[in-house]
CSV table of C-alpha atoms in Angstrom, one decimal:
chain,number,residue,atom,x,y,z
A,826,MET,CA,-16.2,-5.9,-30.0
A,827,THR,CA,-13.9,-7.9,-27.7
A,828,MET,CA,-11.0,-5.9,-26.3
A,829,GLN,CA,-7.5,-7.4,-26.3
A,830,PRO,CA,-6.3,-8.4,-22.9
A,831,VAL,CA,-3.7,-6.3,-21.1
A,832,ARG,CA,-0.5,-8.5,-21.2
A,833,ALA,CA,1.2,-8.2,-17.8
A,834,ALA,CA,4.7,-9.1,-16.5
A,835,LEU,CA,5.5,-9.4,-12.8
A,836,LEU,CA,9.0,-8.6,-11.7
A,837,GLY,CA,9.9,-10.4,-8.5
A,838,PHE,CA,8.4,-13.6,-7.1
A,839,GLY,CA,9.1,-13.0,-3.4
A,840,TYR,CA,6.4,-12.6,-0.8
A,841,ALA,CA,4.7,-9.6,-2.3
A,842,GLY,CA,4.8,-10.9,-5.9
A,843,ARG,CA,3.8,-14.4,-5.0
A,844,THR,CA,1.1,-13.6,-2.4
A,845,PHE,CA,-0.5,-10.4,-3.8
A,846,HIS,CA,0.3,-9.5,-7.3
A,847,ALA,CA,0.3,-12.9,-9.1
A,848,PRO,CA,-3.1,-14.1,-7.8
A,849,LEU,CA,-4.7,-10.7,-8.3
A,850,LEU,CA,-3.3,-10.4,-11.9
A,851,GLU,CA,-4.4,-14.0,-12.6
A,852,ALA,CA,-7.9,-13.3,-11.3
A,853,VAL,CA,-8.8,-10.1,-13.1
A,854,GLU,CA,-10.7,-10.6,-16.4
A,855,GLY,CA,-9.0,-8.7,-19.2
A,856,ILE,CA,-5.5,-9.1,-17.8
A,857,ALA,CA,-3.3,-11.8,-19.3
A,858,PHE,CA,-0.7,-12.7,-16.6
A,859,SER,CA,2.0,-13.7,-19.1
A,860,LEU,CA,5.5,-13.3,-17.8
A,861,VAL,CA,7.5,-13.3,-14.5
A,862,GLY,CA,10.9,-11.7,-14.2
A,863,SER,CA,12.6,-13.9,-11.7
A,864,SER,CA,15.7,-15.9,-11.0
A,865,ARG,CA,13.6,-18.8,-9.6
A,866,PRO,CA,11.7,-20.3,-12.6
A,867,ASP,CA,10.9,-23.5,-10.7
A,868,ASP,CA,9.1,-21.6,-8.0
A,869,VAL,CA,7.1,-19.7,-10.6
A,870,HIS,CA,6.2,-22.8,-12.7
A,871,ALA,CA,5.1,-24.7,-9.6
A,872,LEU,CA,2.2,-22.3,-9.2
A,873,TYR,CA,1.9,-20.9,-12.8
A,874,PRO,CA,3.1,-23.5,-15.2
A,875,ASN,CA,2.0,-21.6,-18.4
A,876,VAL,CA,3.7,-18.3,-17.5
A,877,ARG,CA,7.0,-17.5,-19.2
A,878,VAL,CA,10.0,-16.7,-17.0
A,879,SER,CA,12.9,-14.4,-17.9
A,880,SER,CA,15.2,-12.0,-16.2
A,881,ALA,CA,13.7,-8.7,-14.9
A,882,GLN,CA,15.9,-6.8,-17.3
A,883,ASP,CA,14.5,-8.7,-20.3
A,884,ALA,CA,10.9,-8.5,-19.0
A,885,VAL,CA,10.9,-4.7,-19.0
A,886,VAL,CA,11.6,-4.5,-22.7
A,887,ASP,CA,9.6,-7.6,-23.8
A,888,PRO,CA,7.7,-6.7,-26.9
A,889,GLU,CA,4.7,-8.8,-25.9
A,890,ILE,CA,4.1,-7.0,-22.6
A,891,ASP,CA,1.9,-4.0,-22.0
A,892,LEU,CA,2.1,-3.7,-18.2
A,893,VAL,CA,5.1,-4.2,-15.9
A,894,VAL,CA,4.4,-4.8,-12.2
A,895,ILE,CA,7.5,-4.3,-10.0
A,896,ALA,CA,7.6,-6.3,-6.8
A,897,THR,CA,11.4,-6.5,-6.4
A,898,PRO,CA,13.5,-5.2,-3.5
A,899,ASN,CA,12.9,-1.5,-2.7
A,900,ASP,CA,16.2,-0.2,-4.0
A,901,SER,CA,15.5,-1.6,-7.5
A,902,HIS,CA,12.1,0.1,-7.9
A,903,PHE,CA,13.3,3.3,-9.5
A,904,PRO,CA,15.7,1.8,-12.2
A,905,LEU,CA,13.3,-0.9,-13.2
A,906,ALA,CA,10.3,1.4,-13.4
A,907,ALA,CA,12.3,4.0,-15.4
A,908,ALA,CA,13.5,1.4,-17.8
A,909,ALA,CA,10.0,0.0,-18.3
A,910,LEU,CA,8.4,3.4,-18.9
A,911,ARG,CA,11.2,4.3,-21.4
A,912,ALA,CA,10.4,1.0,-23.2
A,913,GLY,CA,6.8,2.1,-23.6
A,914,LYS,CA,5.2,0.0,-20.8
A,915,HIS,CA,2.6,1.0,-18.3
A,916,VAL,CA,4.0,0.5,-14.8
A,917,VAL,CA,2.7,-0.5,-11.3
A,918,VAL,CA,5.3,-0.3,-8.5
A,919,ASP,CA,4.8,-2.0,-5.2
A,920,LYS,CA,5.2,0.2,-2.1
A,921,PRO,CA,7.3,2.0,-1.2
A,922,PHE,CA,7.1,3.6,-4.6
A,923,THR,CA,10.8,4.7,-4.5
A,924,LEU,CA,13.5,5.4,-1.9
A,925,ASN,CA,12.9,9.1,-1.8
A,926,LEU,CA,10.8,12.0,-3.1
A,927,GLN,CA,13.2,13.0,-5.8
A,928,GLU,CA,13.1,9.6,-7.4
A,929,ALA,CA,9.3,9.7,-7.3
A,930,LYS,CA,9.1,13.0,-9.1
A,931,ASP,CA,11.6,11.8,-11.7
A,932,LEU,CA,9.5,8.7,-12.4
A,933,GLN,CA,6.4,10.9,-12.7
A,934,GLN,CA,8.2,13.0,-15.2
A,935,ILE,CA,9.4,10.0,-17.3
A,936,ALA,CA,5.8,8.6,-17.3
A,937,ASN,CA,4.5,12.0,-18.5
A,938,GLU,CA,7.1,12.2,-21.2
A,939,HIS,CA,6.2,8.7,-22.5
A,940,ASN,CA,2.5,9.1,-22.0
A,941,ARG,CA,2.3,5.9,-19.9
A,942,ILE,CA,0.2,5.0,-16.8
A,943,LEU,CA,2.3,4.9,-13.6
A,944,SER,CA,0.7,3.8,-10.3
A,945,VAL,CA,1.7,2.5,-6.9
A,946,PHE,CA,0.2,-0.6,-5.3
A,947,HIS,CA,-1.6,0.8,-2.3
A,948,ASN,CA,-3.8,-2.2,-2.2
A,949,ARG,CA,-5.0,-1.6,1.3
A,950,ARG,CA,-7.4,1.1,0.2
A,951,TRP,CA,-9.6,-1.9,-0.8
A,952,GLU,CA,-9.3,-3.6,2.7
A,953,SER,CA,-12.4,-3.8,4.9
A,954,GLU,CA,-11.0,-1.5,7.7
A,955,ILE,CA,-10.1,1.3,5.3
A,956,LYS,CA,-13.4,0.9,3.5
A,957,GLY,CA,-15.1,0.8,6.9
A,958,ALA,CA,-13.4,4.0,8.0
A,959,ARG,CA,-14.5,5.7,4.8
A,960,GLU,CA,-18.1,4.6,5.2
A,961,VAL,CA,-18.3,5.9,8.8
A,962,LEU,CA,-16.8,9.2,7.8
A,963,GLN,CA,-19.3,9.6,5.0
A,964,SER,CA,-22.2,8.8,7.2
A,965,GLY,CA,-21.5,11.7,9.5
A,966,VAL,CA,-22.5,9.6,12.6
A,967,LEU,CA,-19.4,10.7,14.5
A,968,GLY,CA,-19.9,14.4,14.0
A,969,GLN,CA,-16.7,16.3,13.2
A,970,VAL,CA,-13.9,13.8,13.3
A,971,THR,CA,-10.9,15.0,15.4
A,972,HIS,CA,-8.7,11.9,15.7
A,973,TYR,CA,-7.9,9.0,13.5
A,974,GLU,CA,-5.6,6.2,14.6
A,975,LEU,CA,-4.2,3.3,12.6
A,976,HIS,CA,-2.0,0.5,13.9
A,977,MET,CA,-0.2,-2.1,11.9
A,978,ASP,CA,1.4,-4.0,14.8
A,979,ARG,CA,2.8,-7.5,14.8
A,980,PHE,CA,4.6,-9.9,17.1
A,981,ARG,CA,7.8,-11.0,15.5
A,982,PRO,CA,10.4,-10.9,18.3
A,983,ASN,CA,13.1,-12.8,16.4
A,984,VAL,CA,15.2,-10.9,13.9
A,985,ARG,CA,15.4,-12.7,10.5
A,986,GLN,CA,18.0,-12.7,7.9
A,987,ARG,CA,16.3,-11.0,4.9
A,988,TRP,CA,16.8,-7.8,3.0
A,989,ARG,CA,14.0,-6.0,4.8
A,990,GLU,CA,15.8,-6.4,8.2
A,991,ASP,CA,19.4,-5.9,7.0
A,992,PRO,CA,20.8,-2.4,6.9
A,993,GLY,CA,20.5,-0.7,3.5
A,994,PRO,CA,18.4,1.6,1.3
A,995,GLY,CA,14.7,1.0,1.7
A,996,ALA,CA,15.1,-1.5,4.6
A,997,GLY,CA,13.3,-1.4,7.9
A,998,LEU,CA,9.7,-1.7,9.2
A,999,TRP,CA,8.6,1.8,8.4
A,1000,PHE,CA,9.6,1.6,4.8
A,1001,ASP,CA,7.4,-1.6,4.7
A,1002,LEU,CA,4.3,-0.5,6.5
A,1003,GLY,CA,4.6,3.3,6.7
A,1004,PRO,CA,3.5,3.9,3.1
A,1005,HIS,CA,0.3,1.9,3.6
A,1006,MET,CA,-0.7,3.9,6.7
A,1007,ILE,CA,0.3,7.2,5.1
A,1008,ASP,CA,-1.7,6.5,2.0
A,1009,ALA,CA,-4.7,5.5,4.1
A,1010,SER,CA,-4.5,8.9,5.9
A,1011,VAL,CA,-4.1,11.0,2.7
A,1012,TYR,CA,-6.8,9.0,1.0
A,1013,LEU,CA,-9.3,9.6,3.8
A,1014,PHE,CA,-8.2,13.1,4.9
A,1015,GLY,CA,-6.0,14.7,2.3
A,1016,MET,CA,-2.4,15.9,2.8
A,1017,PRO,CA,-1.4,16.9,6.3
A,1018,GLN,CA,0.1,20.3,7.3
A,1019,ALA,CA,3.0,18.8,9.3
A,1020,ILE,CA,4.3,15.5,10.6
A,1021,GLN,CA,6.2,14.3,13.7
A,1022,GLY,CA,8.0,11.0,13.3
A,1023,SER,CA,9.9,8.7,15.6
A,1024,LEU,CA,11.8,5.4,14.9
A,1025,ALA,CA,13.5,2.8,17.1
A,1026,THR,CA,15.1,-0.5,17.0
A,1027,LEU,CA,13.8,-2.4,20.0
A,1028,ARG,CA,14.5,-6.1,19.4
A,1029,HIS,CA,17.7,-7.7,20.6
A,1030,GLY,CA,20.0,-8.0,17.6
A,1031,GLY,CA,17.9,-5.8,15.4
A,1032,LYS,CA,19.7,-4.0,12.6
A,1033,THR,CA,16.9,-1.8,11.2
A,1034,ASP,CA,13.9,0.0,12.7
A,1035,ASP,CA,11.3,-2.3,14.1
A,1036,TRP,CA,9.1,0.4,15.7
A,1037,GLY,CA,7.7,3.6,14.2
A,1038,HIS,CA,5.3,6.3,15.3
A,1039,ALA,CA,3.9,9.3,13.4
A,1040,VAL,CA,1.6,12.1,14.3
A,1041,LEU,CA,0.1,13.9,11.2
A,1042,HIS,CA,-1.2,17.5,11.8
A,1043,TYR,CA,-4.4,18.8,10.3
A,1044,PRO,CA,-6.2,22.1,11.2
A,1045,HIS,CA,-8.7,20.5,13.5
A,1046,MET,CA,-7.6,17.0,14.0
A,1047,ARG,CA,-4.6,14.7,14.5
A,1048,ILE,CA,-3.8,11.3,12.9
A,1049,VAL,CA,-1.7,8.8,14.9
A,1050,LEU,CA,0.1,6.0,13.0
A,1051,ASN,CA,2.0,3.2,14.7
A,1052,ALA,CA,3.9,0.1,13.6
A,1053,SER,CA,5.7,-2.3,15.8
A,1054,LEU,CA,7.1,-5.9,15.7
A,1055,LEU,CA,6.7,-6.4,19.5
A,1056,VAL,CA,3.0,-6.2,20.0
A,1057,ALA,CA,1.3,-9.4,21.1
A,1058,GLY,CA,-1.9,-7.8,22.4
A,1059,THR,CA,-5.0,-7.1,20.5
A,1060,GLY,CA,-5.9,-3.4,20.6
A,1061,PRO,CA,-8.0,-1.7,17.9
A,1062,ARG,CA,-6.4,-1.5,14.5
A,1063,SER,CA,-8.5,1.5,13.4
A,1064,THR,CA,-10.1,4.2,15.5
A,1065,LEU,CA,-12.0,7.4,14.6
A,1066,HIS,CA,-13.0,9.8,17.4
A,1067,GLY,CA,-15.4,12.7,16.7
A,1068,THR,CA,-17.6,15.2,18.4
A,1069,ALA,CA,-20.5,12.8,18.5
A,1070,GLY,CA,-18.9,9.5,19.1
A,1071,THR,CA,-16.2,6.9,18.3
A,1072,TRP,CA,-15.8,4.1,15.8
A,1073,MET,CA,-13.3,1.2,16.6
A,1074,LYS,CA,-12.4,-1.8,14.6
A,1075,TYR,CA,-10.4,-4.8,15.9
A,1076,GLY,CA,-8.8,-7.4,13.7
A,1077,ALA,CA,-7.3,-7.2,10.3
A,1078,ASP,CA,-8.8,-7.6,6.9
A,1079,PRO,CA,-8.9,-11.3,5.8
A,1080,GLN,CA,-7.6,-10.9,2.3
A,1081,GLU,CA,-3.9,-11.4,3.0
A,1082,PRO,CA,-4.3,-14.7,4.9
A,1083,GLN,CA,-6.8,-15.9,2.3
A,1084,LEU,CA,-4.3,-15.2,-0.5
A,1085,GLN,CA,-1.6,-17.0,1.6
A,1086,SER,CA,-3.8,-20.0,1.8
A,1087,GLY,CA,-4.3,-20.1,-2.0
A,1088,MET,CA,-7.8,-18.8,-2.1
A,1089,SER,CA,-8.6,-17.2,-5.4
A,1090,PRO,CA,-9.9,-13.6,-5.4
A,1091,ASN,CA,-12.8,-14.9,-7.5
A,1092,ASP,CA,-13.9,-17.2,-4.7
A,1093,PRO,CA,-17.3,-16.2,-3.3
A,1094,ALA,CA,-15.9,-16.0,0.2
A,1095,PHE,CA,-12.9,-13.8,-0.7
A,1096,GLY,CA,-12.7,-10.6,1.2
A,1097,ILE,CA,-15.7,-11.2,3.5
A,1098,ASP,CA,-15.1,-9.6,6.9
A,1099,PRO,CA,-18.0,-10.1,9.3
A,1100,ASP,CA,-16.7,-7.5,11.7
A,1101,GLY,CA,-17.5,-3.9,10.8
A,1102,GLY,CA,-16.3,-2.6,14.1
A,1103,VAL,CA,-18.5,-0.7,16.6
A,1104,ILE,CA,-19.9,2.8,16.9
A,1105,ILE,CA,-20.1,4.3,20.4
A,1106,ASN,CA,-22.6,7.1,20.9
A,1107,GLY,CA,-20.8,9.8,22.8
A,1108,ALA,CA,-24.0,11.1,24.5
A,1109,THR,CA,-25.5,7.8,25.6
A,1110,GLY,CA,-22.7,5.4,25.5
A,1111,GLU,CA,-24.8,3.0,23.4
A,1112,ILE,CA,-22.6,0.6,21.3
A,1113,THR,CA,-23.9,-0.5,18.0
A,1114,PRO,CA,-22.3,-2.6,15.3
A,1115,ALA,CA,-21.0,-0.8,12.2
A,1116,THR,CA,-21.9,-2.2,8.8
A,1117,PRO,CA,-19.2,-4.7,7.7
A,1118,GLN,CA,-17.4,-3.9,4.5
A,1119,ARG,CA,-16.1,-6.5,2.0
A,1120,GLY,CA,-12.5,-6.3,0.9
A,1121,CYS,CA,-11.7,-6.4,-2.8
A,1122,GLN,CA,-8.1,-5.8,-3.7
A,1123,GLN,CA,-8.7,-7.1,-7.2
A,1124,LYS,CA,-10.4,-3.8,-7.9
A,1125,TYR,CA,-7.0,-2.1,-7.9
A,1126,TYR,CA,-6.0,-4.1,-11.0
A,1127,GLU,CA,-9.4,-3.7,-12.6
A,1128,SER,CA,-8.8,0.0,-12.4
A,1129,ILE,CA,-5.3,-0.4,-14.0
A,1130,ARG,CA,-6.8,-2.5,-16.8
A,1131,ASP,CA,-9.6,0.0,-17.5
A,1132,ALA,CA,-7.1,2.9,-17.5
A,1133,ILE,CA,-4.9,1.2,-20.0
A,1134,ARG,CA,-7.8,0.3,-22.2
A,1135,THR,CA,-9.7,3.5,-22.1
A,1136,GLY,CA,-7.3,6.2,-21.1
A,1137,ALA,CA,-9.2,7.0,-17.9
A,1138,ALA,CA,-7.3,7.9,-14.8
A,1139,PRO,CA,-6.5,4.9,-12.6
A,1140,ALA,CA,-7.8,4.8,-9.0
A,1141,ILE,CA,-4.2,5.5,-7.8
A,1142,ASN,CA,-2.1,7.7,-10.1
A,1143,ALA,CA,1.5,8.9,-10.1
A,1144,GLN,CA,0.5,12.1,-8.1
A,1145,ASP,CA,-0.9,9.9,-5.3
A,1146,ALA,CA,2.5,8.1,-5.2
A,1147,VAL,CA,4.4,11.4,-5.1
A,1148,ASN,CA,2.1,12.6,-2.3
A,1149,VAL,CA,2.8,9.6,-0.1
A,1150,MET,CA,6.6,9.9,-0.8
A,1151,THR,CA,6.4,13.6,0.2
A,1152,VAL,CA,5.0,12.7,3.6
A,1153,LEU,CA,7.3,9.7,4.0
A,1154,ASP,CA,10.4,11.9,3.3
A,1155,ALA,CA,9.2,14.4,5.8
A,1156,PHE,CA,8.6,11.6,8.4
A,1157,TYR,CA,12.3,10.5,8.1
A,1158,LEU,CA,13.5,14.0,8.3
A,1159,SER,CA,11.4,14.5,11.5
A,1160,ALA,CA,12.7,11.3,13.0
A,1161,ARG,CA,16.3,12.2,12.3
A,1162,GLU,CA,16.1,15.7,13.6
A,1163,GLY,CA,13.6,15.3,16.4
A,1164,ARG,CA,11.3,18.1,15.2
A,1165,THR,CA,8.0,18.7,13.6
A,1166,VAL,CA,8.3,19.1,9.8
A,1167,PRO,CA,5.9,21.2,7.9
A,1168,LEU,CA,4.5,19.9,4.6
A,1169,PRO,CA,3.6,22.0,1.5
A,1170,HIS,CA,0.0,22.2,0.4
A,1171,GLY,CA,-1.5,20.7,3.6
A,1172,SER,CA,-5.1,19.7,3.4
A,1173,ASN,CA,-7.9,22.0,4.6
A,1174,GLN,CA,-10.4,19.2,4.5
A,1175,GLN,CA,-11.1,19.3,8.2
A,1176,GLU,CA,-11.6,23.1,8.4
């Protein structure tokens, strides 16, 4: 028996909607990418001529839609997601899930009350470097891991006029990249026991943070997360240190530039990253290549499709979203007050 496709609406057709969500939704079998909530119908129809366009407010209550994907400015995530859930839709929200932890908990409660799937788009779990880190951890080749470091640094010295760089709720570099790095940390190691955070605005004329640094505390390890818009060099993006050796990976996963170029996620070359990083033997110093991992962000939406069709839990659920917002809220508190902030229910995974 052929199952009916999941009819999806995408709210927002800016960078995230156009680059990530639209092509991934279009590529996944069993999802019918049907509607875009946008004020720019010409831009939508230039790429997707057969997709309907409406306002975001109309899209969340459209009777022909099962799944609403929210890729609008950060301060609109909560009201649009709440409206869609109350209208009986399943919901995916781009990161950051909400502006604060309380909004995240409120959305989780609304989803539970209406028995709807609620997820956050932490697509980078399906990138080659996060898959590579997970593979190395599971192999045990590094012994007991004591340090994980993840950098999402860029070189963008010129301040641009856009909502992400203008003062306001949900603006700034850390709201953009912090959730990705926090999710990777929690995915790989569980919830931390405490966090130290620091923010700065370092570019001339900057109006929001453009540098952020976090240290996550675990019983027998530390995680260092860093994001900057003033890094032109090429240090390792991902590093794991352990009692038996080190894994380092340089260079980013290829999926974002591939999607920017118009490559379909169904292209045989999509997601292929020939660089798996290197493993350094602590006792001998021998350097060996690690096994490359292929990125596959489309699997996020395959998981959402299967969850809607079968009732199974999606790969990333509402509690995952709440966990990241718990750490993100604590990070901002730490950065404001200049102190280490403890977190409830910290992981004992490394004990």
